[in-house]
CSV table of C-alpha atoms in Angstrom, one decimal:
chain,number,residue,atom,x,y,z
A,1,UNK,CA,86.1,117.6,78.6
A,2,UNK,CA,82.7,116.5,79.0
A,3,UNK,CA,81.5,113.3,78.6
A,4,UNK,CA,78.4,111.6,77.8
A,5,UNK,CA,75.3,111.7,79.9
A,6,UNK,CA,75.0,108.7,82.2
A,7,UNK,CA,73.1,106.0,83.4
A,8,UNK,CA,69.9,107.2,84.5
A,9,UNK,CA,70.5,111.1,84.3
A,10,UNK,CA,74.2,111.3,85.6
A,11,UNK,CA,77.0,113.3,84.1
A,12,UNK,CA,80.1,112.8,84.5
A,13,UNK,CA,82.8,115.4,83.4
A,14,UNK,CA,86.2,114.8,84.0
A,15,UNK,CA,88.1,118.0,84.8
A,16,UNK,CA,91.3,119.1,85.1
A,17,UNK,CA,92.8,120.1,88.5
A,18,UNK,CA,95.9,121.3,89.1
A,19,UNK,CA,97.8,119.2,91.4
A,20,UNK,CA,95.7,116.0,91.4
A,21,UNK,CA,94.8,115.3,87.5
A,22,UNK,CA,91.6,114.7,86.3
A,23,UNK,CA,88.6,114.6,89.0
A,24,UNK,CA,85.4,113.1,88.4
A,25,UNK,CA,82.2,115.0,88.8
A,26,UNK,CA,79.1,113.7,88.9
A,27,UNK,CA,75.9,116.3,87.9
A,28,UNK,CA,72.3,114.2,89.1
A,29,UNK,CA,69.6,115.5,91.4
A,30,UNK,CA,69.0,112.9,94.3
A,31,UNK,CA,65.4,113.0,94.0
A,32,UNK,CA,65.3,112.3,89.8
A,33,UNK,CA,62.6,109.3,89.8
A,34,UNK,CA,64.7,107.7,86.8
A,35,UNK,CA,68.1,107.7,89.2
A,36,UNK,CA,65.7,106.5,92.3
A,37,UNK,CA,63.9,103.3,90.4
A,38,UNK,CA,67.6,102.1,89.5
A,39,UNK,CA,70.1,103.3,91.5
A,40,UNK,CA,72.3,100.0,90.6
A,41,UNK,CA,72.5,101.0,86.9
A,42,UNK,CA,74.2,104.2,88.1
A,43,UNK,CA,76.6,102.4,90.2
A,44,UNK,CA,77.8,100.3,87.7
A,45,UNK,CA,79.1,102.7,85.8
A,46,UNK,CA,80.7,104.6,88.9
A,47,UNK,CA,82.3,101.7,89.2
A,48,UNK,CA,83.5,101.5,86.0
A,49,UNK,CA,84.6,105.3,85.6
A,50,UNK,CA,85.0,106.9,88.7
A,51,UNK,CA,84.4,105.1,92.1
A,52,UNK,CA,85.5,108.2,93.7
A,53,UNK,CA,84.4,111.3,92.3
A,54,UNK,CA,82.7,114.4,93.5
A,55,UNK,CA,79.1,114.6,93.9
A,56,UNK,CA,77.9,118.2,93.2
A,57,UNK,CA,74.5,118.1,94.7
A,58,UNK,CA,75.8,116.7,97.6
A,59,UNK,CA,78.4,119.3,97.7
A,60,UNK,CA,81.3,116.6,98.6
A,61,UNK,CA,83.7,113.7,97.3
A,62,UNK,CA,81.6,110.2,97.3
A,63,UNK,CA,82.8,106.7,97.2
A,64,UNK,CA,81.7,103.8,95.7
A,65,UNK,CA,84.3,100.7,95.8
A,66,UNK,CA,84.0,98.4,98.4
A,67,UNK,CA,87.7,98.5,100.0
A,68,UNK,CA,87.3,102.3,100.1
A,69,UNK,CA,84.0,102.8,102.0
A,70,UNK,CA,85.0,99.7,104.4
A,71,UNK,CA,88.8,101.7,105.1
A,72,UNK,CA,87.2,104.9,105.4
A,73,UNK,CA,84.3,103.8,107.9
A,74,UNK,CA,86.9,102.8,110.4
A,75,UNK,CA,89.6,106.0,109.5
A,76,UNK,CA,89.6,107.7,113.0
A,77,UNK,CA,91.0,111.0,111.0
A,78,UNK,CA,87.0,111.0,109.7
A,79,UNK,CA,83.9,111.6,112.6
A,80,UNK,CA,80.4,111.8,112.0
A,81,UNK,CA,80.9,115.1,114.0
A,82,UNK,CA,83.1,118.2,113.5
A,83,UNK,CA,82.0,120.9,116.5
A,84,UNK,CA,84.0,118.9,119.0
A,85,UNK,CA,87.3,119.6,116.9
A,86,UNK,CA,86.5,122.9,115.7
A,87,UNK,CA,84.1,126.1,115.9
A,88,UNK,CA,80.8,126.7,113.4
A,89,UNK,CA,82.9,130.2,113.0
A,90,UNK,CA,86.5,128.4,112.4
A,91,UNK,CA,84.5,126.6,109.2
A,92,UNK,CA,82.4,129.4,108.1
A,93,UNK,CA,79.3,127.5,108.8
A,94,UNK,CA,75.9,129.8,110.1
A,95,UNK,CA,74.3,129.5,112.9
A,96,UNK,CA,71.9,126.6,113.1
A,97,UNK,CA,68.6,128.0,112.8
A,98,UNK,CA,66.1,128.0,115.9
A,99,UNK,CA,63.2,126.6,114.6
A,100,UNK,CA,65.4,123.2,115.0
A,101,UNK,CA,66.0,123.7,118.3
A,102,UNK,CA,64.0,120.4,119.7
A,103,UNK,CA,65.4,118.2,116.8
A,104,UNK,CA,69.2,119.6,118.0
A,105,UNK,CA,68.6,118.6,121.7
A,106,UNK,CA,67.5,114.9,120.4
A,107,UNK,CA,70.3,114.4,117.5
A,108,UNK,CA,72.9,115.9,120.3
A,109,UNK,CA,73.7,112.7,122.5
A,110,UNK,CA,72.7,110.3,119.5
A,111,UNK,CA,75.2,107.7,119.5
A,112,UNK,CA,75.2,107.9,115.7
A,113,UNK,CA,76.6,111.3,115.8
A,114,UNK,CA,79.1,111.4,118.5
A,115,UNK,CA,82.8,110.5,118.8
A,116,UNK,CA,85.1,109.4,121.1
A,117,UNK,CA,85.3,110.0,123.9
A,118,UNK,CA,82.0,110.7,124.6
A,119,UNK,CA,80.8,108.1,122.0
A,120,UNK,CA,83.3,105.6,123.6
A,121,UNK,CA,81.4,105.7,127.0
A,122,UNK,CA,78.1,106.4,125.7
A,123,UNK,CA,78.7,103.5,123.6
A,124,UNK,CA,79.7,101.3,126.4
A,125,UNK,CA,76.5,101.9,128.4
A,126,UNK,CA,73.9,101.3,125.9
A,127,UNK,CA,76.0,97.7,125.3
A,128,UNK,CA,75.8,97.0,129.0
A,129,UNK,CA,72.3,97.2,128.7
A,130,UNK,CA,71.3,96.5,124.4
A,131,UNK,CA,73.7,93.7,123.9
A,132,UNK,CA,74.4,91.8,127.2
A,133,UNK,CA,70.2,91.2,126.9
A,134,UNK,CA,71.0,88.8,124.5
A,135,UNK,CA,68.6,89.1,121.8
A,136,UNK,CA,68.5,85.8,120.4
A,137,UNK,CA,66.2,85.1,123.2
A,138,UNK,CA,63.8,87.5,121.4
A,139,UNK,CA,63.2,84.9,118.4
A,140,UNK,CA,60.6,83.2,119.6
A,141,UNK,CA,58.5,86.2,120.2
A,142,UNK,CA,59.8,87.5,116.9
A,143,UNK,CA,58.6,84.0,115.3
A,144,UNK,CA,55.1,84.3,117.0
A,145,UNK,CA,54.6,88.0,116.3
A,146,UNK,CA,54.9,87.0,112.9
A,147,UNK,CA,52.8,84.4,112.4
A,148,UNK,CA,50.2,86.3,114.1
A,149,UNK,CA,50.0,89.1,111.8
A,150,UNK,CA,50.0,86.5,108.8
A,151,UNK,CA,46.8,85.3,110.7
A,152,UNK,CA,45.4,88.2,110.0
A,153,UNK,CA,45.3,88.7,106.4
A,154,UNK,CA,46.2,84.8,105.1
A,155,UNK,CA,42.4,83.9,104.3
A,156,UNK,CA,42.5,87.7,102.1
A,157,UNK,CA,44.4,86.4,99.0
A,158,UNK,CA,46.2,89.7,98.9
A,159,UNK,CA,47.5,92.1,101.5
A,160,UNK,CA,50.0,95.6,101.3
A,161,UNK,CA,53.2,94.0,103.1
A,162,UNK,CA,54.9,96.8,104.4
A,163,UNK,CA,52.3,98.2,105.8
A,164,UNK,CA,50.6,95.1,107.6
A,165,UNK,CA,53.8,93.3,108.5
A,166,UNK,CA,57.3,94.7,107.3
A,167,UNK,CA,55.9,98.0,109.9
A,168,UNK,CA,54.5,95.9,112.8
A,169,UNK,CA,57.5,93.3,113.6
A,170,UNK,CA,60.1,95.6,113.9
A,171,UNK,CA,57.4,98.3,115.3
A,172,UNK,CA,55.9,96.3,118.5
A,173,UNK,CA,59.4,94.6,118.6
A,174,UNK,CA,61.1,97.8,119.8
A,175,UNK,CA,58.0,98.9,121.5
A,176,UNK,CA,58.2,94.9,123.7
A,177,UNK,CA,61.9,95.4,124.4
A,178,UNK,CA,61.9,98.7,125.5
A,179,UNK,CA,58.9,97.8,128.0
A,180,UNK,CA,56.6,100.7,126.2
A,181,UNK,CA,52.6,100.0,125.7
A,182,UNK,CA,52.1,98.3,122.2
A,183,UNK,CA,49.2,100.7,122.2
A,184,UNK,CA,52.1,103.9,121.6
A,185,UNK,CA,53.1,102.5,118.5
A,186,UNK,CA,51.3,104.6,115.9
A,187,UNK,CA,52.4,107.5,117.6
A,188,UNK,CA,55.9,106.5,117.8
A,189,UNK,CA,55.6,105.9,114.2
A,190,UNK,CA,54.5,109.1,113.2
A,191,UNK,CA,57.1,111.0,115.2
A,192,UNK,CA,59.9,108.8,113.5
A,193,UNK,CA,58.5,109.2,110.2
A,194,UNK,CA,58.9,113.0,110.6
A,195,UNK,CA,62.1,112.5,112.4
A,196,UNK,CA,64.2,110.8,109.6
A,197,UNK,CA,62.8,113.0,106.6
A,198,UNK,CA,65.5,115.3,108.1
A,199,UNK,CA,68.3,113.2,107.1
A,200,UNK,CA,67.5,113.7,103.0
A,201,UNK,CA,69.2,116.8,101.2
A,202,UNK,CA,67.6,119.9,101.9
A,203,UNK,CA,64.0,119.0,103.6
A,204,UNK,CA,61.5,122.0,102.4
A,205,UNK,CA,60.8,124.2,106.1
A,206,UNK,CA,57.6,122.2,106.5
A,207,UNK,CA,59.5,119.1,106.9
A,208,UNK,CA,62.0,120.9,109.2
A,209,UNK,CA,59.3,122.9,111.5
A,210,UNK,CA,57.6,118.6,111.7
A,211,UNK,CA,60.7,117.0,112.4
A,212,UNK,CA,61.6,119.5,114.9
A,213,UNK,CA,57.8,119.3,116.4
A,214,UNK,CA,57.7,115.6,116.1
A,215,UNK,CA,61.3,115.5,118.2
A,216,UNK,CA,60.0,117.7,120.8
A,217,UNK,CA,56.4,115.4,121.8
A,218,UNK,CA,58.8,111.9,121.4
A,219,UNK,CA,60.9,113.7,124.1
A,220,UNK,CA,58.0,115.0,125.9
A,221,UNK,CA,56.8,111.5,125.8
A,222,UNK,CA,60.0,109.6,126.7
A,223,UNK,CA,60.5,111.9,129.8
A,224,UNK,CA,57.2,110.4,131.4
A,225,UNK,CA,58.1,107.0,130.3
A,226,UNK,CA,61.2,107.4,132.1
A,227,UNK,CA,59.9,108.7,135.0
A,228,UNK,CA,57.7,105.6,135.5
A,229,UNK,CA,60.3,103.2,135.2
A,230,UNK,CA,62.8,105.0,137.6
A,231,UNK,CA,59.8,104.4,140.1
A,232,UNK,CA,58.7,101.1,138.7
A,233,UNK,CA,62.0,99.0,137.3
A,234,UNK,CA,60.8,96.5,134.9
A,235,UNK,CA,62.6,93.6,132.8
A,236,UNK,CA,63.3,96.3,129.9
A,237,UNK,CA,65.4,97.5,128.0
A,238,UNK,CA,64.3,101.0,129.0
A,239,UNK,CA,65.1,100.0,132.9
A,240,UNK,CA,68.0,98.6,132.1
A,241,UNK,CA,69.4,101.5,130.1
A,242,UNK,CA,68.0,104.1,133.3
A,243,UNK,CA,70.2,101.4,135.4
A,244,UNK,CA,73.5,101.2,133.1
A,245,UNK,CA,76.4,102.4,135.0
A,246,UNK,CA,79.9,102.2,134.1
A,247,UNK,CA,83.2,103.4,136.3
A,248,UNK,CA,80.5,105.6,138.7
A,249,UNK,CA,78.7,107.1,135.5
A,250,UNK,CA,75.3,106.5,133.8
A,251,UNK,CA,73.3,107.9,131.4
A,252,UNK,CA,71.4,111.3,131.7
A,253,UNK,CA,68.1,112.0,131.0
A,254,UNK,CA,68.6,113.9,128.0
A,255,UNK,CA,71.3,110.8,126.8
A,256,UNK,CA,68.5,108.3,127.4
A,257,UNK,CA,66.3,110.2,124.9
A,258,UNK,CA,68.8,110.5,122.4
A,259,UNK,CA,69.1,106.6,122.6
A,260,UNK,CA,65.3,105.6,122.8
A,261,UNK,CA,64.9,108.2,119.3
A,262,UNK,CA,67.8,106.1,117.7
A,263,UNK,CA,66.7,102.7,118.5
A,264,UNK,CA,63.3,103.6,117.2
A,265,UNK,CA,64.0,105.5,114.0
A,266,UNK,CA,67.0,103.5,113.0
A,267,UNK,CA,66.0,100.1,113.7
A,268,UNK,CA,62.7,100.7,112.4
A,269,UNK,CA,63.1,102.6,109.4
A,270,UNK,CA,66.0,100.4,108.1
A,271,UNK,CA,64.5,96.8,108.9
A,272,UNK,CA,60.9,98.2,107.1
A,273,UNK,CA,62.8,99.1,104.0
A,274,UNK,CA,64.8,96.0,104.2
A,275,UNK,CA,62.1,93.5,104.1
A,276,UNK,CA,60.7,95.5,101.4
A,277,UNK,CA,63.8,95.3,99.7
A,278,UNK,CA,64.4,91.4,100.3
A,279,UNK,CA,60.8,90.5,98.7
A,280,UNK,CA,61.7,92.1,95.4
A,281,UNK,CA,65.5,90.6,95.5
A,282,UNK,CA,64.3,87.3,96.1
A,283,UNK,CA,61.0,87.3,94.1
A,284,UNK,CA,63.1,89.1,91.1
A,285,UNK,CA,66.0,86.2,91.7
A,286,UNK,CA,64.3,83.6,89.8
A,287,UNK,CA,65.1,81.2,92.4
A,288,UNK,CA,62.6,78.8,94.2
A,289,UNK,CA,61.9,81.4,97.5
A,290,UNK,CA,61.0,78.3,99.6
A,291,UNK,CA,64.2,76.8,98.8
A,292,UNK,CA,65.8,79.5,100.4
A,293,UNK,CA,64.3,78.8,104.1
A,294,UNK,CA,65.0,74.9,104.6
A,295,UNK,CA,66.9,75.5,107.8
A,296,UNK,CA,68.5,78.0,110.1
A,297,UNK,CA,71.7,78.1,108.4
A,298,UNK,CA,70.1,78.4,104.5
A,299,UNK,CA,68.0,81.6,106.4
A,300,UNK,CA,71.1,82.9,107.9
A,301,UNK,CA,72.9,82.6,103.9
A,302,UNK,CA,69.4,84.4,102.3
A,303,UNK,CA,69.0,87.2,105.1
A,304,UNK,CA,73.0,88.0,104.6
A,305,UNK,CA,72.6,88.4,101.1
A,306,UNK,CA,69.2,90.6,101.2
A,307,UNK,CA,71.8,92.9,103.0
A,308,UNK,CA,74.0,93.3,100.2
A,309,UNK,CA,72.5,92.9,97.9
A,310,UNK,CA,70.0,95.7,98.2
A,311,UNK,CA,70.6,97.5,101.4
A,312,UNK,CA,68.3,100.3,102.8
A,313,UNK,CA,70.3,103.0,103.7
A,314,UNK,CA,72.8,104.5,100.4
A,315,UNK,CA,74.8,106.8,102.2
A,316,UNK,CA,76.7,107.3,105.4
A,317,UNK,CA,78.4,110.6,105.5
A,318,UNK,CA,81.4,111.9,107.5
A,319,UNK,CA,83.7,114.6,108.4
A,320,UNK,CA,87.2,115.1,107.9
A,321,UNK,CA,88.6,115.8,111.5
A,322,UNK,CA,91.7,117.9,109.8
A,323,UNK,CA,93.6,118.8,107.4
A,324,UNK,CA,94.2,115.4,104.8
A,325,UNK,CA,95.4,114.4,101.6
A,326,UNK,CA,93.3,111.3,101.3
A,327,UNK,CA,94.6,108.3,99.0
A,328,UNK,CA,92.2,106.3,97.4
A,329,UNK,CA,90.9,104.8,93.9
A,330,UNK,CA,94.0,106.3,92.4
A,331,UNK,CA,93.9,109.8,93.1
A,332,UNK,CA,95.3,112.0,96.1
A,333,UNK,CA,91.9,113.7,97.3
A,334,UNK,CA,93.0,117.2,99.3
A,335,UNK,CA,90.6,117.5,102.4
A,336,UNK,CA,90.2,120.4,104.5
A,337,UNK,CA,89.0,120.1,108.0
A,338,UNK,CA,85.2,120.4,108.4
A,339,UNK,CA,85.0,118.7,104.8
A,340,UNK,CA,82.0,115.9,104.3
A,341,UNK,CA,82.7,112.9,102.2
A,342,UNK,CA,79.9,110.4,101.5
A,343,UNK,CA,80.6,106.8,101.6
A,344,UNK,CA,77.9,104.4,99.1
A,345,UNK,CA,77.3,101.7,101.1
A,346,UNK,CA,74.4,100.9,98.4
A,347,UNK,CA,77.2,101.0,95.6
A,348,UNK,CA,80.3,99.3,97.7
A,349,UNK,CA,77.8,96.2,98.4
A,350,UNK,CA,77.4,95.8,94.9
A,351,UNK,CA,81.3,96.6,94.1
A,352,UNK,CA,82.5,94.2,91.2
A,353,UNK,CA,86.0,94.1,92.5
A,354,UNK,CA,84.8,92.4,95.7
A,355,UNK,CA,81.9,90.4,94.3
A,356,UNK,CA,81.5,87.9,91.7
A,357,UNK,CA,78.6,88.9,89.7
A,358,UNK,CA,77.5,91.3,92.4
A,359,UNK,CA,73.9,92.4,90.7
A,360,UNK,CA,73.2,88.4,91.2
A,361,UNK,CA,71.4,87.9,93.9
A,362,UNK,CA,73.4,84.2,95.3
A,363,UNK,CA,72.6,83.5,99.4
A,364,UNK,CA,75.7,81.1,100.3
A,365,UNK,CA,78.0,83.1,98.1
A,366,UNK,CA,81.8,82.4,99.0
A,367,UNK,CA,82.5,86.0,99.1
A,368,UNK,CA,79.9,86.9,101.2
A,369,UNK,CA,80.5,90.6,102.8
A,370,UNK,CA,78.4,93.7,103.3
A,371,UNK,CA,78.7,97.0,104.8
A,372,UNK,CA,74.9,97.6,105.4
A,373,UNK,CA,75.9,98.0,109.0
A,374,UNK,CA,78.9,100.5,109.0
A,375,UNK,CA,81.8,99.3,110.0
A,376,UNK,CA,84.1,100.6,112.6
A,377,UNK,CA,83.3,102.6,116.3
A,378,UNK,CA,79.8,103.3,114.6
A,379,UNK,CA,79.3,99.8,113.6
A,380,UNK,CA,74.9,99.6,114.2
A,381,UNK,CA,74.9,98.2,117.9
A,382,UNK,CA,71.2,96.9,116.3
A,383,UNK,CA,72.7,94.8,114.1
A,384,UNK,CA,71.7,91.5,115.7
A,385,UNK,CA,68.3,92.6,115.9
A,386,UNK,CA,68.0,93.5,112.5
A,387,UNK,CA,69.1,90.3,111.5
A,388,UNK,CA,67.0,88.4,113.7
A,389,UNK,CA,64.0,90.3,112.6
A,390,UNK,CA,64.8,89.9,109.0
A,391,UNK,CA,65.4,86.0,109.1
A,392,UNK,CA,62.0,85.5,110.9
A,393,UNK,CA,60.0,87.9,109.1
A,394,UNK,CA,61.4,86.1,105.3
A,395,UNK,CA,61.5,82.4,106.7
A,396,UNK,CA,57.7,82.7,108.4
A,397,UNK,CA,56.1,84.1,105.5
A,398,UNK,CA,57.5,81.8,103.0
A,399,UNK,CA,56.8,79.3,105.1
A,400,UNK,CA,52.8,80.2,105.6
A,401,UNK,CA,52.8,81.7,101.8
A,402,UNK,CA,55.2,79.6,99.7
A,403,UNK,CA,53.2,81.2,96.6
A,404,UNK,CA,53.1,84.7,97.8
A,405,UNK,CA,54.5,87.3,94.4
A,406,UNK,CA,54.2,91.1,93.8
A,407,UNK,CA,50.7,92.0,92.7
A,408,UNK,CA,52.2,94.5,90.4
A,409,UNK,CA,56.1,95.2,89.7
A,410,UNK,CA,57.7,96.8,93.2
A,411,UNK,CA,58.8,100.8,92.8
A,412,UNK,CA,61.4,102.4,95.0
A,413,UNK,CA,60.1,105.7,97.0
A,414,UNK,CA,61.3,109.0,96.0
A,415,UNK,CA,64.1,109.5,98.2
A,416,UNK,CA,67.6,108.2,97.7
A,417,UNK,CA,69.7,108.3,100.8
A,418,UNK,CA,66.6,105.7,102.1
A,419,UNK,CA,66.4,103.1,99.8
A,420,UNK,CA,62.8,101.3,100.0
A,421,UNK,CA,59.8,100.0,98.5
A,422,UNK,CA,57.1,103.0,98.4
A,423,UNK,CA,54.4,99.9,98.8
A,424,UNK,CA,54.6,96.2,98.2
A,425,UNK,CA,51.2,94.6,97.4
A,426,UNK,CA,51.3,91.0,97.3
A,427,UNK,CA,49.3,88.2,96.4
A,428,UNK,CA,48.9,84.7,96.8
A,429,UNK,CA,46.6,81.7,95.3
């Protein structure tokens, strides 16, 4: 039995399977512009009628309540890899082709993608030398970087945000901690630009042959970088990383690469979209933005609830590490090994079950929560960071602009699993 056509281009069809009962499908191309401009109107009604239900784009089972996507980030019976468990021949899976052989090497050591144990001391590492740094100490610079690139545009009446700021602070942050010349950073950019349009569903080949080109010059690139540093130490986070050792181990070459690529791509791509995506919560909120900023804890309250309340990455996908007959939402979900599920981090933030009025955008809210991060052994170890960045970057330009709005109403980019503004152009009097 079919029913209606949904929200913004999604079907659901509820369908009879022996064993489990009826099992939600959902029929909606990723890339439909209608789906992409309002992906919350589509959630709702997930949430309403099927917060688990089988994506067929996709190709997998997605979930959209908040308990579930928190429970099943930190289910150690799920990995964000399969080929340590099991062969590509044990799950029928081809080859991977060789024209992504540069991209491979990168995406091989990524923290992101790895699982105990080799994630657990990977892991370790990077905090000895990400973490123990301390990065509140970076807020001052943050500050200062910030009001410096409002300098530059403040007397203009008008400027592209994520362009002229939203891309710089995060951009020269990375570039200051990691001890790499400011000068690199377009070039950086470019190659993480082409990196992460590998991570949509099924890049066309020219994507694929400029991801795997881009991956191969940023490792090209990293390998002299690190070759300077193991002759010149500096106070980085670079040196520090080439200087991490735990229980007689450190990180390789090819390890230090994979982290450098990460740091970059996620903490750049993410925060961008999420400053983006904070100017149109709390310009669309109706609230006085100033308001918002009047000390450090009102920014912390704001900043926490841009996070949920429109967060920039949708989806976090993992593997079922064997055979299981997952429980949730009211349904016994029968997973083979290999199997992907995808969990909505977009949709859980936004969960009506956990939130009170959760489209309301409400910094101080009691219920406060968010899973923009992850949660569990993958938790995003640039979390504090990201937060940092995001309090200075909101608190400073409110501050400097108290009258700053959208020059004309803010549309999403064409791509789903990163949610972001395609341009924000501002004005103020």
């Amino acid at each position: 039995m079919e029913r209606a056509a949904g929200t913004n281009g999604w079907r659901f069809a509820a369908l009879a399977d022996a064993g489990t009962g009826q099992v939600d499908r959902v029929c909606l191309d990723p890339r439909d512009p209608a789906f992409v401009q309002d992906v919350y109107a589509a959630y709702r009604r997930a949430h309403r009628e099927s917060p688990a239900f089988f994506w067929d784009d996709y190709g997998h089972w997605c979930f959209a309540g908040y308990d579930a996507v928190d429970r099943l980030l930190r289910d150690r019976r799920f990995g964000r890899q399969i080929l340590h468990v099991a062969t590509r021949q044990e799950l029928g899976w081809p080859e991977r082709p060789t024209h992504l052989a540069a991209f491979d090497a990168v995406e091989r050591h990524s923290l992101l993608e790895l699982e105990p144990p080799a994630h657990t001391r990977l892991r370790r590492l990077i905090t000895k030398a990400f973490v123990a740094r301390q990065v509140e100490r970076l807020r001052p610079a943050i500050n200062a970087l910030c009001h410096r690139l409002i300098d530059g545009f403040a007397a203009d009446g008008e400027v592209e945000l994520l362009s002229a700021y939203a891309t710089p602070i995060p951009l020269e942050t990375i570039c200051t901690l990691l001890g790499v010349d400011r000068a690199a950073g377009p070039q950086l950019l470019a190659w993480s630009h082409a990196i992460v349009k590998m991570y949509v569903l099924d890049p066309p080949m020219s994507e694929q042959v400029a991801a795997n080109e881009a991956a191969r010059d940023f490792a090209a690139f990293l390998r002299g970088q690190i070759a300077a540093k193991r002759d010149v130490p500096a106070d980085d986070l670079l040196s520090a990383l080439i200087a991490a050792e735990d229980g007689g181990t450190t990180l390789s070459e090819d390890e230090l690469i994979s982290t450098v690529v990460l740091l970059l791509n996620a903490g750049h791509e993410a925060t961008v979209h999420q400053i983006g995506n904070a100017m149109a919560s709390i310009l669309g909120s109706g609230l006085e933005p100033t308001a918002l900023f009047d000390d450090a804890e009102a920014t912390a309250a704001t900043a926490e609830e841009c996070l949920r309340h429109d967060a920039p990455l949708h989806m976090f996908t993992r593997y079922a590490l064997e055979d299981i007959d997952l429980s949730v939402e009211g349904q016994i979900i029968a997973l083979k090994k290999g199997d992907r599920i995808g969990l909505l981090l977009g949709a859980a933030n936004r969960d009506p079950r956990r939130f009170e009025a959760p489209d309301a955008f409400r910094p101080g809210r009691t219920d406060q929560a968010n899973v923009t991060f992850g949660a569990g052994i993958h938790f995003c170890i640039g979390a504090p960071l990201a937060r940092i960045e995001l309090q200075e970057a909101l608190s400073v330009l409110f501050e400097r602009l108290p009258d700053i709005r959208f020059a004309r109403p803010p549309r999403y980019g064409d791509t789903y699993h990163f949610h972001g503004l395609e341009s924000a152009p501002m004005r103020w009097d």
